[in-house]
Amino acid sequence: GDSVTQMEGPVTLSEEAFLTINCTYTATGYPSLFWYVQYPGEGLQLLLKATKADDKGSNKGFEATYRKETTSFHLEKGSVQVSDSAVYFCATSRRTTDSWGKFQFGAGTQVVVTP
Amino acid sequence: DVKVTQSSRYLVKRTGEKVFLECVQDMDHENMFWYRQDPGLGLRLIYFSYDVKMKEKGDIPEGYSVSREKKERFSLILESASTNQTSMYLCASSLGPRDWGETQYFGPGTRLLVL
């Protein structure tokens, strides 16, 4: 079945460090790929997305590229800030033939950025 | 901006009680979703609805039911609450229909404790 695997956290970084969060997925066909972010005490909000192979999603200095050959969608940011402290979720979404569709979220990776 | 609101941020109930969690979205979205979020498990889909009075089971529907009498409102019902239903419940909506690249917009969540 569909699954999303993210690196376990917490990931602790100093301000201005480089951040990478690995995400790999298993799914039939060509799912859409998403990164959502959850700040403390809030619901999830979309950070970026990519809907086809080799697409790059970007937002707020974060980037991720849809790699079909490695079934990956790793999240990167060149210089993190304390305000980037949050839980990050990788997710997939795809059409299915036997039901309405399939949505899958990873377990989430907590990122802590210290001054 | 899309707004998804949930009726309660925190809820404490007794085992065996019937529990209603309400979710309202204000952007005329077709699709609405209920997830539960547990540490280490990420988000798991309970039910979703793609139209008024229409619903589909997600990955963990046991012990839950849903109701969508109006387009903007999607209710999650715990018929007889149990302690293993203690969790964070997140509601989401997306534009639809059947576009799997669509962003989901999340409410702030309801933290439910069943004693």
Coordinates of C-alpha atoms in Angstrom, one line a residue:
Chain A
G1 CA 0.0 0.0 0.0
D2 CA 0.9 3.7 -0.1
S3 CA 3.4 4.9 2.5
V4 CA 5.5 8.0 3.3
T5 CA 8.7 7.7 5.2
Q6 CA 10.4 10.7 6.8
M7 CA 13.5 11.0 8.8
E8 CA 12.9 10.9 12.6
G9 CA 13.3 13.9 14.7
P10 CA 13.8 16.0 16.5
V11 CA 16.3 17.7 14.3
T12 CA 18.1 20.4 16.3
L13 CA 19.9 23.2 14.4
S14 CA 21.5 26.5 15.0
E15 CA 20.2 29.6 13.3
E16 CA 21.5 30.0 9.7
A17 CA 22.3 26.3 9.4
F18 CA 21.3 24.3 6.4
L19 CA 18.3 22.1 6.8
T20 CA 17.4 18.8 5.0
I21 CA 14.5 16.6 5.8
N22 CA 14.4 13.4 3.8
C23 CA 11.1 12.0 2.5
T24 CA 10.6 8.9 0.4
Y25 CA 7.3 7.4 -0.7
T26 CA 5.7 4.3 -2.2
A27 CA 2.7 4.8 -4.3
T28 CA 1.3 3.5 -7.6
G29 CA 1.5 5.8 -10.5
Y30 CA 2.2 9.5 -10.2
P31 CA 1.0 11.0 -7.0
S32 CA 1.1 14.7 -6.1
L33 CA 3.6 15.5 -3.4
F34 CA 3.3 18.0 -0.6
W35 CA 5.2 19.4 2.4
Y36 CA 3.0 20.8 5.1
V37 CA 4.2 22.6 8.2
Q38 CA 2.6 22.7 11.7
Y39 CA 3.6 25.5 14.0
P40 CA 3.0 25.0 17.8
G41 CA -0.7 25.1 18.7
E42 CA -1.9 25.3 15.1
G43 CA -3.2 23.1 12.3
L44 CA -1.2 22.2 9.3
Q45 CA -0.6 24.6 6.4
L46 CA 0.8 23.9 3.0
L47 CA 4.5 24.8 2.6
L48 CA 5.0 23.7 -1.0
K49 CA 3.9 21.1 -3.5
A50 CA 4.8 19.4 -6.8
T51 CA 2.5 17.6 -9.1
K52 CA 4.7 15.9 -11.6
A53 CA 8.2 14.4 -12.0
D54 CA 11.1 16.9 -11.9
D55 CA 8.9 19.8 -10.7
K56 CA 10.4 21.9 -7.9
G57 CA 8.2 23.4 -5.3
S58 CA 9.4 26.4 -3.4
N59 CA 8.1 28.8 -0.7
K60 CA 9.6 30.9 2.1
G61 CA 13.2 29.8 1.2
F62 CA 12.3 26.1 1.3
E63 CA 12.6 23.9 -1.8
A64 CA 11.8 20.3 -2.7
T65 CA 12.1 18.5 -6.1
Y66 CA 9.9 15.6 -7.2
R67 CA 12.3 12.7 -8.0
K68 CA 10.4 9.9 -9.6
E69 CA 13.5 7.7 -10.1
T70 CA 14.3 7.7 -6.4
T71 CA 10.7 8.2 -5.2
S72 CA 11.8 11.1 -3.0
F73 CA 10.8 14.6 -2.2
H74 CA 13.4 15.9 0.2
L75 CA 12.9 19.3 1.8
E76 CA 15.8 21.8 2.0
K77 CA 16.4 25.3 3.3
G78 CA 19.7 27.1 3.0
S79 CA 19.6 29.2 6.2
V80 CA 17.0 28.4 8.9
Q81 CA 15.6 30.9 11.4
V82 CA 14.2 30.4 14.9
S83 CA 10.8 31.0 13.4
D84 CA 11.2 27.8 11.3
S85 CA 10.8 25.7 14.4
A86 CA 7.8 23.5 13.7
V87 CA 6.8 20.0 12.7
Y88 CA 7.1 19.2 9.0
F89 CA 5.0 16.6 7.2
C90 CA 5.5 15.0 3.8
A91 CA 2.4 13.8 2.1
T92 CA 1.2 12.2 -1.1
S93 CA -2.1 12.3 -2.9
R94 CA -3.2 10.2 -5.9
R95 CA -6.2 9.1 -7.9
T96 CA -7.3 5.5 -7.6
T97 CA -9.4 3.2 -9.7
D98 CA -11.3 1.4 -7.0
S99 CA -12.2 4.3 -4.7
W100 CA -12.2 8.0 -4.6
G101 CA -8.5 8.5 -4.0
K102 CA -5.6 7.9 -1.6
F103 CA -4.0 10.3 0.7
Q104 CA -1.0 9.5 2.8
F105 CA 1.0 11.6 5.4
G106 CA 4.3 10.8 6.9
A107 CA 4.9 10.7 10.7
G108 CA 6.2 14.2 10.8
T109 CA 9.7 15.6 11.6
Q110 CA 10.1 18.1 14.5
V111 CA 12.7 20.8 13.8
V112 CA 14.1 22.9 16.6
V113 CA 16.2 26.0 15.6
T114 CA 18.2 27.6 18.4
P115 CA 19.5 31.2 18.4
Chain B
D1 CA -8.2 33.4 2.8
V2 CA -9.7 30.0 3.4
K3 CA -10.9 29.5 6.9
V4 CA -11.5 26.2 8.5
T5 CA -12.9 26.3 12.0
Q6 CA -13.4 23.5 14.6
S7 CA -16.0 23.8 17.3
S8 CA -13.6 23.1 20.3
R9 CA -9.9 23.3 20.8
Y10 CA -10.0 21.1 23.9
L11 CA -12.6 18.5 24.9
V12 CA -12.8 16.1 27.9
K13 CA -15.3 13.2 27.7
R14 CA -16.1 10.1 29.6
T15 CA -15.9 6.5 28.2
G16 CA -19.2 5.6 26.5
E17 CA -20.3 9.2 25.8
K18 CA -21.4 10.2 22.4
V19 CA -19.1 12.9 21.1
F20 CA -19.6 15.4 18.2
L21 CA -16.8 17.3 16.6
E22 CA -17.9 20.0 14.2
C23 CA -16.0 21.5 11.4
V24 CA -17.0 24.5 9.2
Q25 CA -15.3 25.9 6.1
D26 CA -16.1 29.2 4.5
M27 CA -14.8 28.8 0.9
D28 CA -17.4 26.6 -0.8
H29 CA -15.0 23.6 -1.0
E30 CA -16.3 20.3 -2.3
N31 CA -14.0 18.0 -0.2
M32 CA -13.8 17.8 3.5
F33 CA -11.7 15.5 5.6
W34 CA -11.3 14.2 9.2
Y35 CA -7.9 13.1 10.4
R36 CA -6.5 12.0 13.7
Q37 CA -2.9 12.9 14.7
D38 CA -0.9 10.8 17.1
P39 CA 2.8 11.1 18.0
G40 CA 5.0 8.9 15.7
L41 CA 2.0 8.0 13.5
G42 CA 1.5 11.3 11.7
L43 CA -2.0 12.0 10.3
R44 CA -4.3 9.1 9.5
L45 CA -7.5 9.7 7.5
I46 CA -10.7 8.7 9.2
Y47 CA -13.3 9.8 6.7
F48 CA -13.7 12.2 3.9
S49 CA -16.6 13.7 2.0
Y50 CA -16.7 14.9 -1.6
D51 CA -20.2 16.3 -1.6
V52 CA -23.2 16.9 0.6
K53 CA -24.4 13.6 2.1
M54 CA -21.6 11.7 0.4
K55 CA -18.8 10.1 2.4
E56 CA -15.9 7.7 2.0
K57 CA -14.1 5.7 4.6
G58 CA -10.5 6.5 5.1
D59 CA -7.8 4.3 6.7
I60 CA -9.2 4.1 10.2
P61 CA -13.0 4.5 10.2
E62 CA -13.8 2.0 13.0
G63 CA -15.5 3.6 15.9
Y64 CA -16.4 6.8 14.0
S65 CA -19.2 8.1 11.8
V66 CA -19.6 11.3 9.9
S67 CA -22.4 13.6 8.7
R68 CA -22.4 16.2 6.0
E69 CA -25.9 17.8 5.7
K70 CA -24.6 21.1 4.4
K71 CA -21.7 21.8 2.1
E72 CA -19.8 23.9 4.6
R73 CA -20.2 21.6 7.6
F74 CA -18.7 18.2 8.3
S75 CA -19.2 16.5 11.6
L76 CA -17.3 13.6 13.1
I77 CA -19.2 11.4 15.6
L78 CA -17.8 9.1 18.2
E79 CA -20.8 6.9 19.0
S80 CA -19.4 5.6 22.2
A81 CA -16.1 7.2 23.1
S82 CA -13.2 4.9 24.3
T83 CA -9.9 5.8 25.8
N84 CA -8.0 4.8 22.7
Q85 CA -9.8 7.6 20.8
T86 CA -7.9 10.2 22.9
S87 CA -6.1 12.1 20.2
M88 CA -5.8 15.3 18.2
Y89 CA -8.5 15.6 15.6
L90 CA -7.9 17.7 12.5
C91 CA -10.4 18.8 9.9
A92 CA -9.4 19.8 6.4
S93 CA -11.1 20.9 3.2
S94 CA -10.0 21.2 -0.4
L95 CA -11.5 22.7 -3.5
G96 CA -12.3 19.5 -5.4
P97 CA -13.7 17.7 -7.2
R98 CA -11.3 14.8 -7.8
D99 CA -8.2 17.0 -8.3
W100 CA -5.4 15.2 -6.5
G101 CA -3.0 18.1 -6.8
E102 CA -5.3 20.3 -4.6
T103 CA -4.1 21.8 -1.4
Q104 CA -5.9 20.8 1.8
Y105 CA -6.6 23.6 4.3
F106 CA -6.6 22.6 7.9
G107 CA -8.4 23.7 11.0
P108 CA -6.6 24.3 14.3
G109 CA -7.5 20.9 15.7
T110 CA -9.4 19.6 18.6
R111 CA -7.5 17.8 21.4
L112 CA -9.9 15.2 22.8
L113 CA -9.2 13.4 26.1
V114 CA -11.4 10.4 26.9
L115 CA -11.3 9.4 30.5

